[in-house]
CSV table of C-alpha atoms and ligand atoms in Angstrom, one decimal:
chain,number,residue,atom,x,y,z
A,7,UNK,CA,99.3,86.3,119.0
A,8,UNK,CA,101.2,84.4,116.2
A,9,UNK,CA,100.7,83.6,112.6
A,10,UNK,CA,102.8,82.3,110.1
A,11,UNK,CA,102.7,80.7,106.6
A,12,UNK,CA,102.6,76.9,105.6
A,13,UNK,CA,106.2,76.3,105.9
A,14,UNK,CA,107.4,78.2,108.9
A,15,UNK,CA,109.8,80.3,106.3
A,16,UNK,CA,107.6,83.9,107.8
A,17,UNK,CA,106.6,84.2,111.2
A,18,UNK,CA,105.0,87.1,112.4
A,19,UNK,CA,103.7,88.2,116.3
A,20,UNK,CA,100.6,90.7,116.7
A,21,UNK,CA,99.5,92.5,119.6
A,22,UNK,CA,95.8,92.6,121.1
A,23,UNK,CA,93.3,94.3,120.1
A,24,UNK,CA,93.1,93.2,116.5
A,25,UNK,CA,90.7,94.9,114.1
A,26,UNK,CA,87.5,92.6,113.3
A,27,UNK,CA,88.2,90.3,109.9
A,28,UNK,CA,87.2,92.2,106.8
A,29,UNK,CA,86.7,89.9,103.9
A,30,UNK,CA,87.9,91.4,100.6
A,31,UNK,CA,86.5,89.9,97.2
A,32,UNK,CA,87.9,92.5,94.7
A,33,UNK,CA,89.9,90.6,92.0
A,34,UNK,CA,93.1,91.5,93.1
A,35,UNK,CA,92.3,89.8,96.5
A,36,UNK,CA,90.7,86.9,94.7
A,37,UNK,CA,93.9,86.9,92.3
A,38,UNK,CA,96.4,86.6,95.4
A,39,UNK,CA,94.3,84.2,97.5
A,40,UNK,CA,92.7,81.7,95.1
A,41,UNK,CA,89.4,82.8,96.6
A,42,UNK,CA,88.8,85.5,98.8
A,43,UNK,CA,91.3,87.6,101.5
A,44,UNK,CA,90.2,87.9,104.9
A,45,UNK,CA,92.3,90.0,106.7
A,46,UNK,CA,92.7,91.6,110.0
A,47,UNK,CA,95.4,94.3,110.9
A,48,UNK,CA,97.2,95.9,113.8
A,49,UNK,CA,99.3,99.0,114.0
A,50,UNK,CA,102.9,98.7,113.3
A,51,UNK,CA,103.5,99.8,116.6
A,52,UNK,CA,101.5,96.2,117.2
A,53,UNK,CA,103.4,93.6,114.5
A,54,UNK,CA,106.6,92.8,114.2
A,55,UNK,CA,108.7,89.8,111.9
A,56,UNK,CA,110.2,87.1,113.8
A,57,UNK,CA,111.2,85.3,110.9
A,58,UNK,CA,111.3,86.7,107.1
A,59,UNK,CA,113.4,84.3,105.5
A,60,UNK,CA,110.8,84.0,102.5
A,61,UNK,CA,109.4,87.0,102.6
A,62,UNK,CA,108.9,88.5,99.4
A,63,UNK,CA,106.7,92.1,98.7
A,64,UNK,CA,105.2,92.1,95.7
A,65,UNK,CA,104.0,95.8,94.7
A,66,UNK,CA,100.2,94.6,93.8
A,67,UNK,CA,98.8,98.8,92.8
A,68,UNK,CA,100.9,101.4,92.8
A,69,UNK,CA,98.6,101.9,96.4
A,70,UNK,CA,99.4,98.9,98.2
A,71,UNK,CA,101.8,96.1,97.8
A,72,UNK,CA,101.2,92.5,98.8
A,73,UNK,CA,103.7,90.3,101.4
A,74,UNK,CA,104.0,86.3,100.3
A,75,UNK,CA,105.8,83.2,101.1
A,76,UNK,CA,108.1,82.7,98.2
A,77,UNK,CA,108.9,79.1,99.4
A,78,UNK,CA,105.1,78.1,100.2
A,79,UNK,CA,103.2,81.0,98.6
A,80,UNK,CA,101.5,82.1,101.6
A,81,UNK,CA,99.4,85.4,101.0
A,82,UNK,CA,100.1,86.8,104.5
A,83,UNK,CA,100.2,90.7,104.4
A,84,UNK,CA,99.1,93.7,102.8
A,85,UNK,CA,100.0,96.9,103.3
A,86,UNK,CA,99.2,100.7,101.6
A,87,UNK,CA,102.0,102.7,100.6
A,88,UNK,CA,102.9,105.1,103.8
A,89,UNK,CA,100.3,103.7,106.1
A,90,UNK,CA,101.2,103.4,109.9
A,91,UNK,CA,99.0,99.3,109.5
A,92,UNK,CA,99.4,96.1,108.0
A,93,UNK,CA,96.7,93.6,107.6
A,94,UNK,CA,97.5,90.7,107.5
A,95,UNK,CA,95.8,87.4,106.5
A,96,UNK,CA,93.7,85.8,109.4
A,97,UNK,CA,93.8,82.4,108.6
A,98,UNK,CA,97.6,82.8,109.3
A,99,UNK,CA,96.6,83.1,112.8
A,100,UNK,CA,97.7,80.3,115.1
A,101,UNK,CA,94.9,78.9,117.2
A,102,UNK,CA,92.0,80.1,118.2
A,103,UNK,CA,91.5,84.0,117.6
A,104,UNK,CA,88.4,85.4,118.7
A,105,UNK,CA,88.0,87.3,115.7
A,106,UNK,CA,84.8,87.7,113.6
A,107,UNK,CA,84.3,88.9,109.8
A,108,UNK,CA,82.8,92.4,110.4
A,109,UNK,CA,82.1,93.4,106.5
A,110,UNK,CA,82.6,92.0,103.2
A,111,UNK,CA,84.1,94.2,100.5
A,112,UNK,CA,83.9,94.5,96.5
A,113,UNK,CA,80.6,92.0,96.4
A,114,UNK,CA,80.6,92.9,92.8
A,115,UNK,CA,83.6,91.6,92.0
A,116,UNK,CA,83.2,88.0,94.0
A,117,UNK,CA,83.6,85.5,92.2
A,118,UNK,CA,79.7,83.2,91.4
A,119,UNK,CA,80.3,80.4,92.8
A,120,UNK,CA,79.5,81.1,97.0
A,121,UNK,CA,77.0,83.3,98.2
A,122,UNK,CA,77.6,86.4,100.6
A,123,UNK,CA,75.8,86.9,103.5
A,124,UNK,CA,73.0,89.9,103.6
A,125,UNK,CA,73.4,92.8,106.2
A,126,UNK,CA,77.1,93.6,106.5
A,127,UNK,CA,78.8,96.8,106.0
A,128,UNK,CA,79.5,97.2,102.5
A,129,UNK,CA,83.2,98.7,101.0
A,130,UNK,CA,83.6,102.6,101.7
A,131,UNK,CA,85.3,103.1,97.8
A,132,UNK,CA,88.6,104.1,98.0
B,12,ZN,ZN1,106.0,79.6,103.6
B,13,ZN,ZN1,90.7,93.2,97.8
């Protein structure tokens, strides 16, 4: 499956299965996005970059750093320091994906104007 950003200037390929969406509204997400990041991810052994001409990593925690479109400024990946996945942004996705949005993370932090839906998973606090 394929995703890119707005202008074409990242393009990205991912390998079935993908994990179920999680929707993250901590304020770092909400920052990043304008809203809130829903993400799926893959093993590295699953992605790979076809095109990163404007690709640019922004180190978001000393954790994790954050992959954007510096022509666009597509929010398209994220990634923890070390870890063998990347998650990347699902609305990058080209066409239909099949995927649904398994758990919503950092309710407290979401932002009050949209509601959340009741009876999801909640964050495991890392
Ligand atoms: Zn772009
Ligand atoms: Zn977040």
């Amino acid at each position: 499956m394929r995703g890119s950003c707005l202008c074409g200037g990242v393009v990205f390929d991912v390998a079935l299965p993908l994990r179920p969406v999680i929707a993250c509204h901590c304020t770092q997400c909400r920052k990043t996005s304008g809203h809130f990041w829903a993400a799926s991810s893959v093993p590295m052994a699953q992605f790979s970059l076809v095109v990163q001409d404007s690709l640019t990593w922004f180190q978001s925690s000393p954790q994790a750093k954050r992959g954007f479109c510096n022509t666009c400024g597509a929010s398209l990946f994220w990634q923890l320091e070390g870890d063998d996945t990347i998650s990347f942004g699902a609305g990058c996705l080209d066409g239909p994906t099949g995927l649904t949005i398994a758990s919503h993370w950092y309710k407290e932090d979401a932002g009050d104007y949209y509601d959340l839906p009741d009876g999801l998973s909640p964050a495991p606090q890392a």
